Amino acid sequence: DAGVIQSPRHEVTEMGQEVTLRCKPISGHNSLFWYRQTMMRGLELLIYFNNNVPIDDSGMPEDRFSAKMPNASFSTLKIQPSEPRDSAVYFCASSAATSGSTDTQYFGPGTRLTVL
Amino acid sequence: DQQVKQNSPSLSVQEGRISILNCDYTNSMFDYFLWYKKYPAEGPTFLISISSIKDKNEDGRFTVFLNKSAKHLSLHIVPSQPGDSAVYFCAASKNDYKLSFGAGTTVTVRA
């Protein structure tokens, strides 16, 4: 079975450019998460969707970040405009949890973003 | 504010011996704890979990121990194998979707 799929795996862009990260969750999972991993802050939750609806976006750092989930099999995380401090590894994860509950989260391979 | 702390950034152990990874947490509301394992260029993968109603959970070579009074948990790997070389993350939640992760411990198993 395919796991969580993320694209691109690596992204190098210049400051001020728009960046879009993509995620395909595991089929049948109804919860989707976006995380960011940095040396300073470790792994932190950016946003949580359940049944395609954003439930918790309190981790989104600022208005430059936005996330969408137009259907059960696709989500995007967009940064516009990007800044060098956005350089990090961004992970998407999915789980079969119902809203608010806990279940094992399965992570994708991540997108390594470098903003010059 | 780090609510989950892994104070040892690295651990080196000989193949066949026991690896012990430690994790401390500050939030007494946490009641579900997990360990994830991560290889380079891959995402974290779930390893083992424990609910606060238990003090031990075992799965093959992996055992997690929970000491609620000390707000401390540990992961034991016995025996350690070369394939266990990875970064291990401790995570905690209030039995909901929100996981708080530690900074990770890099384990190196020497042949």
PDB file of C-alpha atoms in Angstrom, chain A residues 9 33 35 37 40-43 45 48 55-56 58 91 100-102 104-105 107-109, chain B residues 2 32 34 36 38 41-46 89 93 95-103:
ATOM      1  CA  ARG A   9      10.973  16.177  -2.168  1.00  0.00           C
ATOM      2  CA  PHE A  33      -1.570  17.094   9.427  1.00  0.00           C
ATOM      3  CA  TYR A  35       4.313  19.650  10.373  1.00  0.00           C
ATOM      4  CA  GLN A  37      10.865  20.464  11.426  1.00  0.00           C
ATOM      5  CA  MET A  40      15.570  25.371  16.644  1.00  0.00           C
ATOM      6  CA  ARG A  41      11.973  24.260  17.198  1.00  0.00           C
ATOM      7  CA  GLY A  42      11.993  20.563  16.318  1.00  0.00           C
ATOM      8  CA  LEU A  43       8.799  19.032  14.931  1.00  0.00           C
ATOM      9  CA  LEU A  45       2.250  20.983  14.113  1.00  0.00           C
ATOM     10  CA  TYR A  48      -4.802  19.796  11.279  1.00  0.00           C
ATOM     11  CA  ILE A  55      -9.816  22.089  12.672  1.00  0.00           C
ATOM     12  CA  ASP A  56      -6.725  23.625  14.219  1.00  0.00           C
ATOM     13  CA  SER A  58      -3.009  27.645  15.586  1.00  0.00           C
ATOM     14  CA  PHE A  91       6.065  16.802   6.695  1.00  0.00           C
ATOM     15  CA  GLY A 100     -10.463  15.195  17.983  1.00  0.00           C
ATOM     16  CA  SER A 101      -9.381  11.676  18.799  1.00  0.00           C
ATOM     17  CA  THR A 102      -5.978  10.107  18.648  1.00  0.00           C
ATOM     18  CA  THR A 104      -1.352   6.589  14.797  1.00  0.00           C
ATOM     19  CA  GLN A 105      -0.112   9.280  12.470  1.00  0.00           C
ATOM     20  CA  PHE A 107       4.240  10.550   7.978  1.00  0.00           C
ATOM     21  CA  GLY A 108       5.292  11.234   4.431  1.00  0.00           C
ATOM     22  CA  PRO A 109       8.967  11.521   3.456  1.00  0.00           C
TER      23      PRO A 109
ATOM     24  CA  GLN B   2       9.286  22.504  25.136  1.00  0.00           C
ATOM     25  CA  TYR B  32      -0.787   9.166  25.765  1.00  0.00           C
ATOM     26  CA  LEU B  34       4.504   7.501  21.608  1.00  0.00           C
ATOM     27  CA  TYR B  36       8.700   7.418  16.542  1.00  0.00           C
ATOM     28  CA  LYS B  38      13.253   8.296  11.760  1.00  0.00           C
ATOM     29  CA  ALA B  41      15.491  11.445   4.208  1.00  0.00           C
ATOM     30  CA  GLU B  42      12.381   9.646   5.474  1.00  0.00           C
ATOM     31  CA  GLY B  43       9.473  10.676   7.620  1.00  0.00           C
ATOM     32  CA  PRO B  44       9.067   9.506  11.216  1.00  0.00           C
ATOM     33  CA  THR B  45       7.488   6.061  11.576  1.00  0.00           C
ATOM     34  CA  PHE B  46       5.454   4.948  14.553  1.00  0.00           C
ATOM     35  CA  PHE B  89      11.434  10.950  18.854  1.00  0.00           C
ATOM     36  CA  SER B  93      -0.652  14.052  23.715  1.00  0.00           C
ATOM     37  CA  ASN B  95      -5.244  11.608  24.001  1.00  0.00           C
ATOM     38  CA  ASP B  96      -6.180  13.779  21.054  1.00  0.00           C
ATOM     39  CA  TYR B  97      -4.685  14.645  17.703  1.00  0.00           C
ATOM     40  CA  LYS B  98      -2.088  17.118  18.948  1.00  0.00           C
ATOM     41  CA  LEU B  99       1.326  15.552  19.439  1.00  0.00           C
ATOM     42  CA  SER B 100       4.142  17.391  21.214  1.00  0.00           C
ATOM     43  CA  PHE B 101       7.503  16.040  20.111  1.00  0.00           C
ATOM     44  CA  GLY B 102      10.867  15.957  21.808  1.00  0.00           C
ATOM     45  CA  ALA B 103      14.002  17.047  19.972  1.00  0.00           C
TER      46      ALA B 103
END
